[in-house]
Amino acid sequence: MFSKIFISLAVLAASVAAVVPSVSKRTTCSGGQTTANAACCVWFDVLDDIQENLFHGGQCGEDAHESLRLTFHDAIAFSPALTAAGQFGCWYALHIDMPIVSMLHVTADGSIMAHTSEELADPANNGLDDIIEFQRPFALKHNVSFGDFIQFAGAVGVSNCNGGPQISFFAGRSNDSQPAPHGLVPLPSDDVTTILNRVGDAGFSTVELVWLLISHTVGAQDKVDDSIPGTPFDSTPSDFDAQFFVETLLNGTITPGNGIRPGEALSPYPGEFRLQSDFLIARDNRTSCEWQKMISNRANMLARFEGVMQKLSLLGFNQSALTDCSDVIPTATGTVADPFIPAGLSTDDIQAACSSTPFPTVSVLGGAVTTIPAV
């Protein structure tokens, strides 16, 4: 009887083994790191180089912030509507003094680094010249494409921030690109409908616009008001927290620079900058409730950002044609505080805009108003 049971169990185990796939074998790279694909080994060398020499020892500083910004500006110039209308060729002929070219989707392909002079002529890309010129030599040194490098550097840079996200990275883009037409990157002076229409053309929904703006929790401005470069969008620019979503809803009373510039709204706190587009999106009835959700559930905020950034990085690409090298991206460390109202302000300063859900309960810091230092 026992022998029959043993034989039956052995047959069952063999059957289970036949239907459960084996664990994929990992590759050991020359530096001792392991990865799911040998083609990803080069990215460990890139990682070591940029952590030391681009991000100054793995800091969440200005170069990390600008690298994250660059991922969006390179990728969002994607317009199926413009391509379908047959307007790309006409645009090039009229605006860049170039011959009509074949129809190509302009995507996260590194075109902003390959055709810098053309793309930086678009006012929306103002201020990106420094980070592009800083990054380009790394891509050339390691013989990786501009499109791959931009997405990789953005994912690595934001992983240096306290409590940062784990952004996926897919490699294999070529350096074959065309300059992106002007007007496809939203401006901070645009109204909400214009911005929603633009990102909608690129394939993003209304709530996904809010998820893309999670990046502003570690953001700062340089060129909207170039007299105060490095002015952050919230009081915790090195923390990947929900503070940006709280502080954007505070009543604005301060001009941090010398007068209000196009694309700027009044700031709630000394040393903090507020983009007009952020101010409006936080209060628009199409986006305000999703904005408020980012405050009440940080785990949800992280998951939404990781998902929408993967989508952004793959615009115009077939994911199966690229190599998943996400295991090269470092895991963020550090902790962040729960959302709060900065010292010297109160819940009375919140301009809650979501009519269907009460504003979440947040703590109020004690003490006097202070000035937020530049990034």
Short mmCIF file of N, CA and C in Angstrom, two decimals, residues 91 95-96 117-123 180-185:
data_model
loop_
_atom_site.label_atom_id
_atom_site.label_comp_id
_atom_site.label_asym_id
_atom_site.label_seq_id
_atom_site.Cartn_x
_atom_site.Cartn_y
_atom_site.Cartn_z
N TRP A 91 5.67 69.52 -42.37
CA TRP A 91 6.23 70.31 -41.28
C TRP A 91 7.73 70.47 -41.46
N HIS A 95 9.46 74.11 -41.82
CA HIS A 95 10.01 74.68 -40.60
C HIS A 95 11.47 74.38 -40.33
N ILE A 96 12.03 73.33 -40.92
CA ILE A 96 13.42 73.02 -40.64
C ILE A 96 14.29 73.16 -41.89
N SER A 117 19.91 71.14 -31.68
CA SER A 117 19.68 72.53 -32.09
C SER A 117 18.26 72.74 -32.59
N GLU A 118 17.73 71.75 -33.32
CA GLU A 118 16.36 71.88 -33.83
C GLU A 118 15.34 71.79 -32.71
N GLU A 119 15.50 70.81 -31.82
CA GLU A 119 14.48 70.59 -30.80
C GLU A 119 14.53 71.64 -29.68
N LEU A 120 15.70 72.16 -29.38
CA LEU A 120 15.77 73.17 -28.34
C LEU A 120 15.26 74.53 -28.82
N ALA A 121 15.00 74.65 -30.11
CA ALA A 121 14.35 75.87 -30.60
C ALA A 121 12.88 75.92 -30.20
N ASP A 122 12.33 74.79 -29.76
CA ASP A 122 10.97 74.74 -29.24
C ASP A 122 11.01 75.32 -27.82
N PRO A 123 10.24 76.39 -27.54
CA PRO A 123 10.28 77.02 -26.21
C PRO A 123 10.00 76.05 -25.06
N ALA A 180 11.92 66.22 -33.69
CA ALA A 180 10.50 66.29 -33.36
C ALA A 180 9.92 67.64 -33.76
N PRO A 181 8.73 67.67 -34.32
CA PRO A 181 8.08 68.95 -34.61
C PRO A 181 7.86 69.78 -33.36
N HIS A 182 7.93 71.08 -33.48
CA HIS A 182 7.66 71.95 -32.35
C HIS A 182 6.17 71.93 -32.02
N GLY A 183 5.86 72.22 -30.76
CA GLY A 183 4.48 72.31 -30.34
C GLY A 183 3.90 71.03 -29.78
N LEU A 184 4.71 69.95 -29.71
CA LEU A 184 4.20 68.69 -29.19
C LEU A 184 4.50 68.50 -27.70
N VAL A 185 5.33 69.35 -27.14
CA VAL A 185 5.61 69.30 -25.70
C VAL A 185 4.80 70.40 -25.03
#
